[in-house]
Coordinates of C-alpha atoms and ligand atoms in Angstrom, one line a residue:
M1 CA 0.2 0.2 -0.1
N2 CA 1.0 3.7 -0.6
Y3 CA 0.0 4.9 2.3
Q4 CA 0.6 9.0 2.9
N5 CA 0.8 10.7 6.3
T6 CA -1.7 13.4 5.5
L7 CA -5.5 14.2 6.6
A8 CA -6.1 14.8 2.7
Y9 CA -5.2 11.3 1.8
A10 CA -7.0 9.8 5.1
Q11 CA -10.1 11.6 3.8
E12 CA -9.8 10.4 0.4
Q13 CA -9.7 6.9 1.8
D14 CA -12.7 7.5 3.6
Q15 CA -14.5 8.6 0.5
N16 CA -13.7 5.4 -1.5
D17 CA -14.5 3.2 1.4
P18 CA -18.1 1.6 0.8
L19 CA -18.2 0.9 4.6
Y20 CA -17.9 4.5 5.5
H21 CA -21.4 5.2 6.2
F22 CA -21.7 2.3 8.6
R23 CA -20.2 4.8 11.1
E24 CA -23.7 6.6 11.3
R25 CA -25.5 3.5 12.9
F26 CA -23.5 3.7 16.1
H27 CA -23.5 5.7 19.2
Y28 CA -20.2 7.6 20.1
P29 CA -19.2 8.3 23.6
Q30 CA -18.6 11.8 24.2
V31 CA -15.1 13.6 25.7
N32 CA -14.9 17.3 25.8
K33 CA -18.3 17.5 24.4
Q34 CA -17.4 15.5 21.4
D35 CA -17.4 12.4 19.7
A36 CA -14.5 10.5 21.1
I37 CA -12.1 8.6 18.7
Y38 CA -13.0 5.4 20.0
L39 CA -10.3 2.7 19.0
C40 CA -11.2 0.1 21.6
G41 CA -13.6 -2.3 19.8
N42 CA -11.4 -5.1 20.9
S43 CA -12.6 -4.4 24.6
L44 CA -16.3 -3.1 24.1
G45 CA -17.5 -2.4 20.8
L46 CA -19.8 0.6 20.3
Q47 CA -23.6 0.3 20.7
P48 CA -25.6 0.3 17.3
K49 CA -28.3 2.7 17.1
S50 CA -31.1 -0.2 16.4
A51 CA -30.1 -2.0 19.7
Q52 CA -32.6 0.0 21.4
M53 CA -35.3 -0.9 18.7
Y54 CA -34.6 -4.4 19.2
I55 CA -34.6 -4.6 23.2
D56 CA -37.6 -2.2 23.2
N57 CA -39.3 -5.0 20.9
E58 CA -39.1 -7.5 23.7
M59 CA -39.8 -5.1 26.5
Y60 CA -43.2 -4.6 24.7
K61 CA -43.6 -8.3 24.2
W62 CA -42.8 -9.0 28.0
A63 CA -45.4 -6.1 29.2
N64 CA -48.1 -6.9 26.8
F65 CA -47.7 -11.0 26.5
A66 CA -45.8 -11.8 29.5
V67 CA -45.6 -15.7 30.0
E68 CA -47.2 -16.1 26.9
G69 CA -44.2 -14.4 25.0
H70 CA -42.6 -17.8 25.0
F71 CA -45.0 -19.0 22.2
K72 CA -47.0 -15.8 20.9
G73 CA -46.1 -13.7 18.1
E74 CA -43.8 -14.1 15.1
E75 CA -40.7 -14.3 17.3
P76 CA -41.6 -16.5 20.4
W77 CA -38.9 -16.7 23.2
Y78 CA -39.1 -20.6 23.0
N79 CA -36.7 -20.8 20.0
Y80 CA -35.3 -17.3 19.9
H81 CA -31.9 -18.7 19.7
E82 CA -32.7 -19.9 16.3
L83 CA -33.1 -16.6 14.8
L84 CA -29.3 -15.9 15.6
A85 CA -27.6 -19.2 14.3
P86 CA -27.3 -18.5 10.7
G87 CA -25.7 -14.9 11.3
A88 CA -23.7 -16.5 13.9
A89 CA -22.9 -19.4 11.9
R90 CA -21.4 -17.1 9.1
V91 CA -19.2 -15.1 11.4
V92 CA -17.5 -18.3 12.5
G93 CA -17.7 -20.6 9.5
A94 CA -19.9 -23.3 10.7
K95 CA -23.1 -24.9 9.8
E96 CA -26.3 -23.8 11.4
K97 CA -26.5 -26.9 13.9
E98 CA -22.8 -26.6 14.8
V99 CA -23.5 -22.9 16.9
V100 CA -25.6 -22.2 19.4
I101 CA -25.7 -18.6 21.4
M102 CA -25.8 -18.7 25.0
N103 CA -24.5 -18.2 28.4
Q104 CA -21.3 -16.0 28.7
L105 CA -17.6 -16.9 27.4
T106 CA -16.3 -18.5 30.5
V107 CA -19.0 -20.4 31.5
N108 CA -19.6 -21.9 27.9
L109 CA -15.8 -22.5 27.9
H110 CA -16.3 -24.7 31.2
L111 CA -19.0 -26.5 29.3
M112 CA -17.1 -27.3 26.4
L113 CA -14.1 -28.5 28.7
V114 CA -16.4 -30.9 30.3
S115 CA -17.1 -32.6 27.1
F116 CA -14.3 -32.0 25.6
Y117 CA -11.2 -32.5 28.0
R118 CA -11.2 -35.9 29.0
P119 CA -8.0 -37.1 30.4
E120 CA -7.1 -40.5 30.5
S121 CA -4.0 -42.5 31.9
K122 CA -1.3 -41.2 30.1
R123 CA -3.0 -38.5 27.8
F124 CA -4.0 -36.0 30.1
K125 CA -2.2 -32.8 29.1
I126 CA -3.2 -29.7 27.4
I127 CA -1.5 -27.5 25.3
T128 CA -2.1 -23.7 25.5
E129 CA -0.6 -20.3 24.8
G130 CA 1.6 -18.8 27.6
G131 CA -0.1 -15.8 29.0
A132 CA -3.5 -16.5 28.0
F133 CA -6.3 -14.2 29.3
P134 CA -6.7 -14.9 33.1
S135 CA -10.1 -16.1 32.9
D136 CA -8.8 -19.1 30.0
Q137 CA -5.9 -19.9 32.5
Y138 CA -8.0 -20.1 35.6
A139 CA -10.8 -22.3 33.2
L140 CA -8.1 -24.8 32.6
E141 CA -6.3 -24.6 36.0
T142 CA -9.5 -25.5 37.7
Q143 CA -10.7 -28.1 35.3
T144 CA -7.4 -29.9 35.7
K145 CA -8.0 -29.7 39.4
F146 CA -11.5 -31.2 38.7
H147 CA -9.8 -34.4 37.0
G148 CA -7.6 -34.7 40.1
Y149 CA -4.2 -33.2 38.1
N150 CA -2.0 -31.0 39.0
P151 CA -2.2 -28.0 36.9
D152 CA 1.6 -27.3 36.7
E153 CA 1.9 -31.0 35.3
A154 CA -1.3 -31.0 33.0
I155 CA -1.1 -27.6 31.4
I156 CA 2.0 -27.2 29.0
E157 CA 2.2 -23.3 28.1
L158 CA 4.0 -22.2 25.0
F159 CA 6.2 -18.9 25.0
P160 CA 7.9 -17.0 22.3
R161 CA 11.1 -17.6 21.6
E162 CA 13.9 -15.4 23.6
G163 CA 13.9 -12.1 22.6
E164 CA 10.5 -12.6 20.2
R165 CA 7.1 -11.2 21.1
T166 CA 4.9 -14.1 19.4
L167 CA 4.6 -17.5 19.0
R168 CA 6.0 -19.1 15.7
T169 CA 3.5 -21.6 14.0
E170 CA 6.1 -24.1 13.6
D171 CA 7.2 -24.1 17.4
I172 CA 3.3 -24.6 18.3
L173 CA 3.2 -27.6 15.7
Q174 CA 6.5 -29.0 17.0
S175 CA 5.3 -29.0 20.9
I176 CA 2.1 -30.5 19.7
Q177 CA 3.8 -33.3 18.0
E178 CA 6.4 -33.7 20.8
H179 CA 3.9 -34.2 23.6
G180 CA 1.7 -36.1 21.0
E181 CA 1.2 -39.0 23.3
E182 CA 0.6 -37.2 26.5
L183 CA -2.0 -34.8 25.0
A184 CA -5.7 -34.7 25.5
L185 CA -6.4 -31.2 24.3
V186 CA -5.0 -28.4 22.2
M187 CA -6.8 -25.2 23.5
M188 CA -5.7 -21.6 22.3
G189 CA -7.1 -18.4 21.8
G190 CA -7.7 -18.0 17.9
I191 CA -6.3 -14.4 18.2
N192 CA -3.8 -13.6 21.4
Y193 CA -5.5 -11.0 23.4
Y194 CA -2.4 -9.0 24.1
T195 CA -0.3 -9.0 21.0
G196 CA -3.1 -9.4 18.7
Q197 CA -1.2 -12.2 16.7
V198 CA -3.7 -14.7 14.8
F199 CA -2.8 -18.2 15.4
D200 CA -3.0 -20.7 12.4
M201 CA -5.9 -22.2 13.5
A202 CA -6.3 -24.9 10.4
A203 CA -2.5 -25.9 11.1
I204 CA -3.0 -26.2 15.0
T205 CA -6.2 -28.3 14.3
K206 CA -4.5 -30.6 11.9
A207 CA -1.2 -31.0 14.3
G208 CA -3.4 -31.6 17.4
H209 CA -5.8 -34.1 15.5
A210 CA -2.6 -36.2 14.3
A211 CA -1.5 -36.4 17.7
G212 CA -4.6 -37.9 18.8
A213 CA -5.6 -35.1 20.8
L214 CA -9.1 -33.0 20.6
V215 CA -8.6 -29.2 19.6
G216 CA -10.5 -26.0 20.8
F217 CA -10.3 -22.3 20.4
D218 CA -11.2 -19.2 22.3
L219 CA -12.3 -16.8 19.6
A220 CA -13.0 -13.6 22.2
H221 CA -10.6 -11.7 19.9
A222 CA -11.4 -13.3 16.9
A223 CA -15.0 -13.7 16.1
G224 CA -16.4 -10.7 14.1
N225 CA -12.6 -9.5 13.8
I226 CA -11.4 -11.9 11.2
P227 CA -13.0 -14.6 8.5
L228 CA -13.2 -17.9 10.5
H229 CA -13.8 -21.5 8.8
L230 CA -14.4 -23.6 11.8
H231 CA -16.0 -26.0 9.8
D232 CA -13.5 -26.6 6.9
W233 CA -10.7 -26.1 9.4
D234 CA -12.1 -29.2 11.1
V235 CA -12.0 -27.4 14.7
D236 CA -14.0 -29.6 17.4
F237 CA -15.2 -27.0 19.5
A238 CA -14.9 -23.3 20.1
V239 CA -16.3 -20.4 22.4
W240 CA -16.6 -16.7 21.7
C241 CA -18.1 -13.3 23.4
T242 CA -20.2 -11.1 21.6
Y243 CA -19.3 -7.7 23.3
K244 CA -15.9 -7.0 21.6
Y245 CA -15.9 -7.1 17.8
L246 CA -19.6 -7.9 17.7
N247 CA -20.9 -5.0 19.3
S248 CA -23.5 -6.8 21.4
G249 CA -23.5 -4.9 24.7
P250 CA -21.5 -5.2 28.0
G251 CA -21.6 -9.0 29.5
G252 CA -23.8 -9.8 26.5
T253 CA -24.7 -13.2 25.5
A254 CA -21.9 -15.7 24.0
G255 CA -21.5 -18.3 21.3
V256 CA -20.5 -21.9 21.2
Y257 CA -19.4 -24.1 18.1
V258 CA -19.4 -28.0 18.1
H259 CA -18.2 -29.7 15.1
E260 CA -21.2 -31.6 13.5
R261 CA -19.3 -35.0 13.8
F262 CA -20.4 -34.6 17.7
A263 CA -24.0 -33.7 16.9
N264 CA -25.5 -36.8 18.3
D265 CA -22.6 -38.2 20.1
S266 CA -24.6 -39.6 23.3
T267 CA -21.3 -40.6 24.9
L268 CA -19.8 -37.1 25.7
P269 CA -20.1 -36.3 28.9
R270 CA -21.8 -33.2 29.6
F271 CA -23.5 -31.0 32.0
A272 CA -27.2 -30.6 31.0
G273 CA -30.1 -28.3 31.6
W274 CA -33.6 -28.4 30.3
W275 CA -33.1 -26.2 27.4
G276 CA -30.6 -28.6 25.7
H277 CA -33.3 -31.2 26.0
D278 CA -35.1 -32.6 22.8
A279 CA -37.6 -29.6 22.2
D280 CA -40.4 -31.8 21.5
E281 CA -40.4 -33.1 24.9
R282 CA -39.0 -30.3 27.1
F283 CA -42.2 -29.3 28.5
K284 CA -43.2 -33.1 29.5
M285 CA -40.4 -32.9 32.5
E286 CA -39.6 -36.2 32.3
K287 CA -36.6 -37.9 33.7
G288 CA -33.8 -38.9 31.5
F289 CA -31.7 -36.2 29.4
K290 CA -32.3 -36.4 25.5
P291 CA -30.0 -33.9 24.4
M292 CA -30.9 -31.7 21.0
E293 CA -28.9 -32.2 17.8
G294 CA -25.9 -30.3 17.7
A295 CA -24.7 -27.5 19.5
P296 CA -28.2 -26.7 21.0
G297 CA -27.8 -29.7 23.0
W298 CA -25.5 -27.8 25.3
Q299 CA -28.0 -25.1 26.3
L300 CA -29.0 -25.5 29.9
S301 CA -31.3 -22.0 30.7
N302 CA -34.2 -20.6 28.6
G303 CA -32.6 -17.8 26.4
Q304 CA -31.3 -14.5 27.6
I305 CA -33.8 -12.9 25.4
L306 CA -33.1 -9.0 26.1
T307 CA -29.4 -9.5 25.3
M308 CA -29.9 -11.6 22.3
S309 CA -32.0 -9.5 20.7
V310 CA -29.3 -6.8 20.9
H311 CA -27.0 -9.6 19.2
R312 CA -29.4 -9.8 16.6
A313 CA -29.3 -6.2 16.1
A314 CA -25.5 -6.3 15.7
L315 CA -25.5 -9.2 13.6
E316 CA -27.7 -7.8 11.0
L317 CA -25.0 -4.7 10.5
V318 CA -22.0 -7.4 9.8
E319 CA -24.6 -8.9 7.4
Q320 CA -25.6 -5.6 5.7
A321 CA -22.0 -5.0 5.6
G322 CA -21.0 -7.7 3.3
G323 CA -20.3 -10.1 5.9
M324 CA -16.9 -11.0 7.5
E325 CA -14.8 -11.0 4.1
A326 CA -16.1 -7.3 3.4
L327 CA -15.1 -6.3 6.9
R328 CA -11.6 -7.8 6.4
T329 CA -10.9 -6.4 3.3
K330 CA -11.2 -2.7 5.2
S331 CA -9.4 -3.8 8.2
E332 CA -6.6 -4.8 6.6
K333 CA -6.1 -1.4 5.0
L334 CA -7.1 0.5 8.1
T335 CA -4.6 -1.4 10.3
G336 CA -2.4 -1.2 7.9
Y337 CA -2.5 2.3 7.9
L338 CA -2.3 2.5 11.5
E339 CA 1.0 0.7 11.8
Y340 CA 2.1 3.1 8.8
L341 CA 1.6 6.1 11.0
I342 CA 2.6 4.6 14.2
D343 CA 6.0 3.9 12.6
D344 CA 6.3 7.3 11.3
V345 CA 6.3 8.7 14.6
P346 CA 9.7 9.8 15.2
V347 CA 10.6 8.1 18.3
G348 CA 12.8 5.0 18.4
E349 CA 12.1 1.3 19.6
E350 CA 13.8 2.6 23.2
V351 CA 10.2 4.5 23.4
L352 CA 7.5 2.5 21.5
E353 CA 7.8 -1.1 20.1
M354 CA 5.1 -2.8 18.3
I355 CA 4.4 -6.0 19.4
T356 CA 1.8 -7.2 17.2
P357 CA 2.9 -8.9 14.1
R358 CA 3.9 -7.0 10.8
D359 CA 2.5 -9.4 8.7
P360 CA -1.0 -8.5 8.1
Q361 CA -2.4 -12.0 7.7
A362 CA -1.0 -12.9 11.3
R363 CA -3.3 -10.2 12.9
G364 CA -6.5 -8.6 13.0
S365 CA -7.8 -5.0 13.9
Q366 CA -5.4 -4.4 16.4
I367 CA -2.0 -3.2 17.2
S368 CA -0.2 -3.3 20.4
I369 CA 2.4 -1.2 21.6
L370 CA 4.9 -1.6 24.2
V371 CA 5.6 1.7 25.7
K372 CA 9.0 1.9 27.6
Q373 CA 8.7 5.0 29.1
N374 CA 6.0 6.6 31.2
S375 CA 3.4 4.5 29.6
R376 CA 0.5 5.4 32.0
M377 CA 1.2 9.0 31.3
L378 CA 1.0 8.7 27.6
F379 CA -2.4 6.7 28.1
D380 CA -3.8 9.1 30.3
K381 CA -2.9 12.2 28.1
L382 CA -4.4 10.3 24.9
M383 CA -7.6 9.7 26.9
E384 CA -8.0 13.2 28.2
A385 CA -7.3 14.1 24.4
G386 CA -10.6 12.3 23.5
I387 CA -8.7 8.9 22.3
I388 CA -10.1 6.1 23.8
V389 CA -7.6 3.0 24.0
D390 CA -6.9 0.3 26.2
Y391 CA -4.1 0.1 28.8
R392 CA -2.9 -3.5 29.8
E393 CA -0.4 -3.8 32.7
P394 CA 2.4 -3.5 32.8
N395 CA 3.2 -1.1 30.0
V396 CA 1.1 -2.1 26.7
I397 CA -1.4 0.3 24.8
R398 CA -4.1 -1.5 22.7
I399 CA -5.2 0.5 19.6
A400 CA -8.0 -1.3 17.5
P401 CA -9.1 0.4 14.7
T402 CA -12.6 -1.3 13.6
P403 CA -14.3 -1.8 9.9
L404 CA -17.5 -1.0 11.0
Y405 CA -17.4 2.3 12.6
N406 CA -13.8 3.7 12.2
S407 CA -12.5 5.9 10.0
F408 CA -9.1 6.6 8.1
E409 CA -9.4 10.2 9.4
E410 CA -9.8 9.0 12.9
V411 CA -6.7 6.9 12.4
Y412 CA -5.0 9.5 11.4
R413 CA -6.2 12.2 14.2
F414 CA -4.9 9.6 16.4
S415 CA -1.6 9.4 15.1
E416 CA -1.4 13.3 15.3
I417 CA -2.5 13.2 18.8
L418 CA -0.2 10.1 19.8
H419 CA 2.7 12.6 18.2
E420 CA 1.6 15.5 20.5
C421 CA 1.2 13.3 23.6
L422 CA 4.6 11.6 23.3
E423 CA 6.0 15.4 24.1
G424 CA 6.8 15.4 27.6
V425 CA 6.5 11.8 28.0
V426 CA 9.6 10.7 26.2
V427 CA 12.5 11.2 28.5
K428 CA 15.3 12.9 26.4
Ligands
PLP1 C1 -12.6 -10.8 26.8 C2 -12.0 -12.1 27.2 C3 -12.6 -13.0 28.0 C4 -13.9 -12.4 29.0 O1 -14.4 -13.8 29.8 P1 -16.1 -13.3 29.9 O2 -16.5 -14.8 30.3 O3 -16.8 -12.8 28.8 O4 -16.2 -12.3 31.1 C5 -12.1 -14.5 28.4 N1 -11.2 -15.0 27.5 C6 -10.7 -14.1 26.4 C7 -9.5 -14.8 25.7 C8 -10.9 -12.7 26.2 O5 -10.5 -12.2 25.3

C-alpha cells in the first residue's frame, strides 16, 4: 500500500470506503463535548443505534404478552436462539446446527471442557498459549484440578522464543508433536488478546488431531474480527463472546461451536439443563436427558432474550456490511494505515515497540504497542485528548481500528495526537 501521512489522504480513503456510512449506525461516547475517537472495539464494541429498537420490541412483548411471549407472536422466545444461528454460523464459518448463542464466554468454555477435556491415563495434558487471558487460565487450571491433576503438570504453556514477542507456528506444531502421546487437548485463543497475533487455526487443528488430541479455540478476539472457517478447519469446539468485535453489549450473550461429528454423540459427558433437552419433549418434564441435535444440545437455561435481541441487531449490521470478508478487506487497510502512521512517529524502539505481528495475515484489527517510558502517563494524555484506547499492565497500549465504525481520518487524528502526547512523555 502507498499510504501517506496527510489528512487529505485519509479523507480520500474515507470517500472511497464502501463501509464508511456504517459509522452513522453507532453511538459514540463523548469526551470534551465531542465524539471520542473510539479505538477500543477489542474490549467493548460501540452500541449499534438499532439495538434499542430490538430490546424495546422484547420489552413490549414482555409487557403485553408476559409468559405468553414464550410461544406467541412471530418471534417467540421459546426458540429465539434459532434466529441467531444463521448469522452466528456465518461469522465463525460453521453449519447452523454447529452453533448456539447462549450464556457467557467463560461459562461456555467450562461447558466445552466438561465435554472435550477427557483426560485418561497417559493422555491428560493440555497445550495452551502462555500468558492466555486470565479467565482462560483459571478455567484450564480448575478443570485439570477437577479431574485430580496438578495444573503445573497437566498444562503446557507455549512461550515465544527468547527475544521474540509472538509464537512461531512451527514451534506450536512441534510442541504438539513432541507431547503427542500425553496430549488430551489443544486449547488456544484464535487471536491472542495481548499481542493481537492470529494463530494458524487450521494447522494447529491438523497437528492436534494427528497427535490424537482434541482441539478447541477461544475466539473472544477473533469472532467478528477476522473471517473464520471452523467447520472446514475441522476444529472440534470453540467459544466466543459478542461484546468485543461483535458490538452486542456489556456482558452480552456468547457463542459456542461444536463440530457436527459430535452432533448426536451421546457418549460425550456433559453438564445438561432443560433447554438442551429435545425441544419436542421439553415441557413433558420427564426424567432422562435427551439432548437436542448439535450445539443447541449444550444449552442449559431458557434464553437471555434481552441480550440476544441486541446481538441480533449487531449481527444484522455485519450482514448488511457484506459479511466478514468485506469487513476484513477494510480492516487490513485500516490497520495497515495505523501501523504505517505509528512507524512514522519519530521515536525509536527504546520508546515505542510494536508487538503485534507485521504480517497482515497474522493479525486482525489491533496494534499493541509496548510503551517503554511513562506508559501510564501517555495513556492518560491520550484519554484526555479524546482518544479511547486500552491499557494492559504492565505497559501495553492496544489500539483497535474496527472496520464497521472507524474511519481513516480517525486513525490519522489518533497518530497526530499520539505524536503530540509523546512530547513530555519521552525522556530525552
Ligand atoms: C474478553 C475475554 C474473556 C472474557 O470472558 P467473559 O466470560 O466474557 O467475562 C475471556 N477470554 C478471553 C480470551 C477474552 O479475550
